[in-house]
Coordinates of C-alpha atoms and ligand atoms in Angstrom, one line a residue:
M23 CA 175.1 275.5 17.4
T24 CA 173.8 271.9 18.2
A25 CA 171.1 270.4 16.0
A26 CA 168.9 267.4 17.2
L27 CA 167.2 265.4 14.5
V28 CA 164.1 263.3 16.0
L29 CA 163.3 260.3 13.3
C30 CA 159.6 259.7 13.5
G31 CA 159.2 257.6 10.1
G32 CA 159.7 258.5 6.4
S33 CA 157.4 258.4 3.3
G34 CA 154.5 256.2 4.0
S35 CA 156.1 254.3 6.8
R36 CA 153.7 252.4 9.2
M37 CA 156.7 251.9 11.9
G38 CA 157.2 248.7 14.0
G39 CA 154.6 246.3 15.0
I40 CA 151.9 248.5 16.3
G41 CA 150.2 249.6 12.7
I42 CA 150.2 253.2 13.4
N43 CA 153.2 255.7 13.5
K44 CA 154.3 254.7 16.9
T45 CA 155.8 258.3 17.8
L46 CA 152.6 259.5 18.0
L47 CA 151.2 257.1 20.8
S48 CA 150.6 258.5 24.0
W49 CA 152.5 258.4 26.8
K50 CA 152.0 260.5 30.2
G51 CA 149.6 262.4 28.4
K52 CA 151.9 263.3 25.1
P53 CA 152.9 261.7 22.1
L54 CA 156.2 259.8 22.3
F55 CA 158.1 261.9 20.1
I56 CA 157.2 265.2 22.1
H57 CA 159.1 263.7 24.7
S58 CA 162.7 264.1 23.5
V59 CA 161.7 267.2 21.4
S60 CA 160.6 268.9 24.5
L61 CA 164.1 268.0 26.1
F62 CA 166.3 269.1 23.2
V63 CA 164.7 272.5 23.4
S64 CA 165.0 272.8 26.7
L65 CA 168.6 272.4 26.2
G66 CA 168.4 274.9 23.6
M67 CA 169.0 273.3 20.4
T68 CA 167.4 273.4 16.8
V69 CA 165.3 270.4 16.6
I70 CA 164.2 269.1 13.1
V71 CA 161.5 266.4 13.1
T72 CA 161.6 264.0 9.8
A73 CA 157.8 262.4 9.4
P74 CA 155.9 260.8 6.7
E75 CA 154.8 263.2 4.1
Q76 CA 150.9 262.8 4.9
E77 CA 151.5 263.0 8.6
L78 CA 153.5 266.4 8.6
P79 CA 150.1 268.3 9.6
R80 CA 149.6 266.0 12.4
F81 CA 152.9 266.4 13.5
R82 CA 153.0 269.9 13.3
A83 CA 149.8 270.0 15.2
A84 CA 151.2 268.1 18.1
L85 CA 154.7 270.4 18.5
E86 CA 151.8 273.4 18.3
A87 CA 149.5 272.1 21.1
F88 CA 152.7 271.8 23.3
S89 CA 153.9 275.1 22.3
L90 CA 157.2 273.6 21.0
Q91 CA 159.6 275.3 18.3
A92 CA 160.4 272.7 15.5
A93 CA 160.8 272.2 12.0
V94 CA 158.9 269.1 10.4
V95 CA 160.6 267.9 7.2
P96 CA 159.3 265.0 5.2
G97 CA 161.5 261.5 5.7
G98 CA 162.9 259.5 2.8
S99 CA 161.8 256.1 1.8
D100 CA 164.1 254.3 4.6
R101 CA 165.6 255.4 7.9
Y102 CA 168.7 255.9 5.8
L103 CA 167.2 258.5 3.6
S104 CA 165.1 260.2 6.6
V105 CA 168.3 261.0 8.3
L106 CA 169.9 262.3 5.1
C107 CA 166.5 264.7 4.4
G108 CA 167.0 265.7 8.1
L109 CA 170.9 266.4 7.8
R110 CA 170.2 268.7 4.7
S111 CA 167.7 270.4 6.6
C112 CA 170.0 271.8 9.6
P113 CA 170.2 275.1 9.5
E114 CA 173.8 277.0 8.5
G115 CA 176.3 277.2 11.3
T116 CA 175.3 273.8 12.5
E117 CA 178.5 272.3 14.3
N118 CA 177.1 269.2 16.2
V119 CA 174.2 267.1 15.5
L120 CA 172.5 264.4 17.7
I121 CA 170.5 262.0 15.6
H122 CA 167.7 260.2 17.7
D123 CA 164.8 257.6 17.3
G124 CA 161.3 259.5 18.0
A125 CA 160.1 256.4 19.4
R126 CA 162.8 256.6 22.6
P127 CA 160.6 258.9 24.8
N128 CA 162.7 258.1 28.3
I129 CA 166.1 260.1 27.6
T130 CA 167.3 262.5 30.1
A131 CA 169.2 265.4 30.0
G132 CA 172.1 263.7 31.6
L133 CA 172.7 261.4 28.9
V134 CA 172.2 264.1 26.1
E135 CA 175.1 265.8 28.0
K136 CA 177.3 263.1 28.1
V137 CA 176.8 262.5 24.3
L138 CA 177.5 266.0 23.5
A139 CA 180.6 266.0 25.8
S140 CA 182.0 263.3 23.7
V141 CA 181.5 265.0 20.8
M142 CA 183.1 267.8 21.6
E143 CA 185.9 266.0 22.8
H144 CA 186.1 263.2 20.5
G145 CA 184.0 264.1 17.6
S146 CA 181.3 261.4 18.3
G147 CA 179.6 259.9 21.2
I148 CA 177.1 256.7 20.8
P149 CA 175.2 255.6 23.8
V150 CA 175.9 252.1 24.5
L151 CA 175.2 249.5 27.3
P152 CA 176.8 246.1 28.0
C153 CA 175.0 242.9 27.0
Y154 CA 174.5 240.6 29.8
D155 CA 173.2 237.9 27.5
T156 CA 175.2 235.4 25.7
V157 CA 175.0 236.3 22.2
K158 CA 175.0 233.4 19.5
T159 CA 175.6 233.3 15.8
V160 CA 173.0 230.7 14.3
S161 CA 172.8 229.7 10.7
D162 CA 170.2 227.1 9.7
S163 CA 169.1 226.6 13.3
V164 CA 172.5 225.4 14.1
I165 CA 175.1 227.7 16.2
T166 CA 177.9 228.7 14.2
G167 CA 179.7 230.7 17.1
T168 CA 179.6 232.3 20.2
P169 CA 181.2 236.0 20.2
D170 CA 182.9 237.0 23.6
R171 CA 180.1 239.1 25.1
R172 CA 182.6 241.4 26.9
T173 CA 183.4 242.8 23.6
L174 CA 179.6 243.2 22.3
F175 CA 177.2 246.4 23.3
R176 CA 174.1 247.3 22.6
V177 CA 173.7 250.7 20.9
Q178 CA 170.9 253.2 21.8
T179 CA 170.1 257.0 20.4
P180 CA 170.8 259.9 20.2
Q181 CA 173.9 259.5 18.8
G182 CA 176.0 262.6 18.6
F183 CA 178.5 263.9 15.8
K184 CA 180.2 266.6 14.1
F185 CA 177.9 268.0 11.8
R186 CA 179.9 268.1 8.4
E187 CA 181.5 264.8 9.0
I188 CA 178.3 262.6 9.4
L189 CA 176.7 264.7 6.6
R190 CA 179.7 264.0 4.4
S191 CA 179.4 259.9 5.4
Y192 CA 175.6 259.9 4.6
E193 CA 176.2 261.4 1.3
N194 CA 179.0 259.2 0.5
H195 CA 177.0 255.9 1.3
R196 CA 173.6 256.6 0.1
D197 CA 173.8 253.9 -2.6
H198 CA 173.9 251.7 0.1
S199 CA 171.5 252.8 2.4
L200 CA 170.0 249.8 3.4
S201 CA 172.9 248.1 4.7
F202 CA 173.2 250.5 7.8
T203 CA 171.0 249.8 10.9
D204 CA 172.4 253.0 12.9
D205 CA 174.1 256.5 12.0
A206 CA 177.6 255.3 13.8
S207 CA 178.0 252.5 11.3
V208 CA 177.9 254.8 8.4
L209 CA 180.7 257.0 9.8
E210 CA 182.3 253.7 10.7
A211 CA 182.4 252.8 6.9
D212 CA 184.6 255.6 6.2
G213 CA 187.0 254.5 8.6
A214 CA 186.4 257.1 11.5
K215 CA 187.3 256.2 15.2
V216 CA 184.0 256.3 16.4
F217 CA 183.7 257.0 20.5
T218 CA 181.1 255.6 22.9
V219 CA 179.5 256.8 26.1
E220 CA 177.4 255.0 28.7
G221 CA 174.0 254.7 27.6
L222 CA 170.4 254.6 29.9
P223 CA 169.0 251.3 31.0
G224 CA 165.5 252.8 31.0
N225 CA 166.3 254.2 27.3
T226 CA 164.2 251.6 25.2
K227 CA 163.0 251.8 21.6
I228 CA 159.0 251.3 21.3
T229 CA 158.5 248.7 18.5
T230 CA 156.2 246.2 19.4
R231 CA 152.9 246.3 21.3
E232 CA 154.7 244.6 24.2
D233 CA 157.3 247.3 24.5
Y234 CA 154.6 250.2 24.5
A235 CA 152.7 248.0 27.5
L236 CA 156.1 247.7 29.1
L237 CA 156.9 251.4 28.9
N238 CA 153.7 251.9 30.8
G239 CA 155.2 249.7 33.5
N240 CA 152.9 248.1 36.0
S241 CA 150.0 250.4 34.8
V242 CA 146.9 249.1 33.9
R243 CA 144.8 250.1 30.5
C244 CA 141.7 251.8 31.6
Y245 CA 138.9 251.8 29.0
S246 CA 136.0 254.4 28.5
S247 CA 133.3 254.5 26.2
G248 CA 131.3 257.2 24.6
I249 CA 128.1 257.5 22.6
G250 CA 127.3 260.1 19.8
Q251 CA 124.3 260.9 17.6
D252 CA 123.5 263.1 14.9
T253 CA 120.8 263.9 12.2
H254 CA 121.1 266.4 9.3
R255 CA 118.3 267.5 7.0
L256 CA 118.8 266.4 3.0
V257 CA 118.4 269.6 0.6
E258 CA 118.8 270.5 -2.8
G259 CA 121.8 272.2 -4.1
R260 CA 124.3 270.8 -1.4
D261 CA 127.3 268.1 -1.5
L262 CA 126.4 264.8 0.1
I263 CA 129.6 263.9 2.6
L264 CA 129.4 261.2 4.9
C265 CA 132.8 260.3 6.8
G266 CA 134.6 262.5 4.9
V267 CA 133.6 260.9 1.3
R268 CA 131.6 262.5 -1.4
I269 CA 128.5 260.7 -2.4
P270 CA 127.0 261.2 -5.7
F271 CA 123.3 262.2 -5.0
E272 CA 120.9 264.5 -6.0
K273 CA 120.7 266.2 -2.7
G274 CA 123.1 266.8 0.2
L275 CA 122.9 267.4 3.8
D276 CA 122.3 271.2 5.3
G277 CA 124.4 272.5 7.8
H278 CA 126.9 275.3 9.0
S279 CA 130.0 273.2 8.1
D280 CA 130.0 270.1 5.4
A281 CA 127.6 268.7 7.6
D282 CA 128.9 265.2 7.5
A283 CA 126.5 263.9 10.0
A284 CA 128.4 260.6 10.4
T285 CA 131.8 262.1 11.2
H286 CA 129.9 264.5 14.0
A287 CA 128.4 261.5 15.4
L288 CA 131.9 259.9 15.8
I289 CA 133.2 263.1 17.1
D290 CA 130.8 263.2 19.7
S291 CA 131.7 259.6 20.7
L292 CA 135.4 260.4 21.2
L293 CA 134.8 263.7 23.1
G294 CA 132.0 261.4 25.3
A295 CA 134.3 258.6 26.0
A296 CA 137.0 261.2 27.3
A297 CA 134.3 263.4 29.2
L298 CA 135.5 266.5 27.0
G299 CA 131.9 267.8 26.4
D300 CA 130.4 267.9 22.8
I301 CA 131.2 269.0 19.3
G302 CA 129.0 272.1 19.8
Q303 CA 131.2 273.5 22.6
H304 CA 134.2 272.7 20.7
F305 CA 133.2 273.8 17.2
P306 CA 130.2 276.2 17.5
D307 CA 128.0 276.4 14.6
K308 CA 128.0 280.2 15.0
D309 CA 131.6 280.4 14.4
P310 CA 132.6 281.4 10.8
A311 CA 135.6 279.6 11.0
Y312 CA 133.7 276.3 10.9
L313 CA 131.4 277.9 8.0
G314 CA 131.7 275.0 5.2
V315 CA 134.6 273.4 6.9
S316 CA 135.4 269.7 6.1
S317 CA 134.3 267.9 9.4
L318 CA 137.3 265.5 9.1
K319 CA 139.4 268.6 10.1
L320 CA 137.5 268.9 13.2
L321 CA 137.9 265.0 13.9
G322 CA 141.7 265.4 13.3
H323 CA 141.4 268.2 16.0
T324 CA 139.2 266.0 18.1
V325 CA 141.9 263.2 18.1
S326 CA 144.6 265.7 19.1
L327 CA 142.5 267.0 22.2
I328 CA 141.9 263.4 23.6
R329 CA 145.5 262.5 22.8
E330 CA 146.5 265.3 24.7
K331 CA 144.4 264.2 27.6
G332 CA 146.2 260.7 27.4
F333 CA 143.7 258.6 25.9
E334 CA 144.4 256.4 22.7
I335 CA 141.4 254.7 20.6
S336 CA 140.8 251.2 21.0
H337 CA 137.8 250.9 18.5
T338 CA 134.9 253.0 16.7
D339 CA 131.6 252.1 15.4
L340 CA 129.3 254.0 13.3
T341 CA 125.9 253.3 11.7
I342 CA 124.5 255.5 9.1
I343 CA 120.5 255.7 9.0
C344 CA 119.8 256.1 5.5
Q345 CA 116.9 255.3 3.1
R346 CA 119.1 256.8 -0.3
P347 CA 121.5 256.5 -1.6
K348 CA 122.7 253.1 -1.5
L349 CA 126.0 253.6 0.9
A350 CA 127.5 249.7 0.6
A351 CA 130.0 250.8 -2.1
F352 CA 131.7 253.5 -0.1
I353 CA 132.3 251.8 3.0
P354 CA 135.5 250.8 2.3
E355 CA 136.8 254.3 1.4
M356 CA 134.9 255.7 4.3
R357 CA 136.7 253.6 7.1
R358 CA 139.7 254.3 5.3
T359 CA 139.5 258.0 5.3
L360 CA 138.5 258.0 9.0
A361 CA 141.5 255.5 9.8
E362 CA 143.5 257.7 8.5
R363 CA 142.6 261.0 10.2
M364 CA 142.6 259.3 13.6
A365 CA 146.1 257.4 12.7
V366 CA 144.7 254.2 14.1
P367 CA 144.7 250.6 12.2
L368 CA 141.9 250.3 9.9
A369 CA 140.8 247.2 12.0
S370 CA 139.8 250.0 14.8
V371 CA 137.6 251.6 12.7
S372 CA 133.8 249.8 11.5
V373 CA 131.3 251.6 9.4
K374 CA 127.6 250.6 8.9
A375 CA 124.8 251.8 6.9
T376 CA 121.1 250.7 7.4
T377 CA 117.7 252.0 6.2
T378 CA 114.5 252.2 8.0
E379 CA 112.3 250.2 5.7
G380 CA 110.7 253.6 4.7
L381 CA 109.7 254.5 8.2
G382 CA 110.3 257.7 10.1
Y383 CA 112.0 260.9 8.6
E384 CA 115.4 259.0 7.5
G385 CA 112.7 256.5 5.6
R386 CA 111.0 259.3 3.8
G387 CA 114.5 260.6 2.8
E388 CA 113.9 264.1 4.6
G389 CA 117.4 263.5 6.4
I390 CA 120.4 261.3 7.5
S391 CA 121.2 260.2 10.7
A392 CA 124.1 258.3 12.4
L393 CA 125.0 256.8 15.8
A394 CA 128.8 256.1 16.9
V395 CA 130.2 254.4 20.0
A396 CA 133.9 254.7 20.6
A397 CA 136.4 252.9 23.1
L398 CA 139.1 254.9 24.3
Y399 CA 141.9 253.8 26.8
H400 CA 144.5 255.5 29.0
W401 CA 147.1 254.1 31.3
E402 CA 146.7 254.2 35.1
S403 CA 149.2 252.9 37.6
Ligands
MG507 MG1 125.8 268.0 12.8

């Protein structure tokens, strides 16, 4: 039996230069990591995804959205420890294992089969490509050497191994985890002979925003915007929750869910920008499933829906219209809460609050309103 380990980050890791977990970025209508998981599943492999602890539900939801069977386990504090966590989660009877970066979406069945054939024949298979640039060693801005580039190769994943052998090497070296930048080098450290296969030119790893733009080739970013508005009545005996944050106050907003008017306005703006209808269509207030539900849960579901359609969030802005209580002290936590739930950088989420100088129903303290604007983008060729 062959297991495929797909690495999507460890504990608390925000990967690369993108500022969010890049493996969740959308490409061709699917999160990046889904592309390799689908391929491994279609080849009959047992798939294990390692992801940051706090993002496990998001990864599970994405797998469910694409009807893919895969285990999702928490990673460690660095790549090495994440691989070790993944290897330890492989089911009994695993003979071969492929270890793959979730941020390399562009692999093919041909490459995977080549790697696996090398594992069968030699015990390992590492995809490599020749190095066409001349490579220098440099120290303090001075060149110290020019290695013969014919002996230099660029390494990719998936890297294939005999399960017992790679697990043993990973257990052996876990005290020096930071000195390894790929899986083959862990086996090399034990003196093993590690075999290569020809890699795939398009199998790039997405590390920076530029890589992500290149992955989308000559496509252009197309922006769309959406607007949302919501109002709920202030009543006694309810908690006041805005942007997922509980605000101490003698009244709270009345409604079927937690009545978080700010998050509801935001959800409507996101749905609007993707032309996916409105909150009432997706989460009917007659449905007992949504009785008392946290609106953050609905927001997470909304973000999955828009990502499934190939949209990414560029920016959201929210204004809460509220005479009392004063909200200024809660705004940083509101932004953090929303950014976390939408898996976007904090800088992409704005929350503001205003009063109406005592005018209207908000001014009289009868209710709280919110207005939201969302800018989304998708790639078009
Ligand atoms: Mg509402």
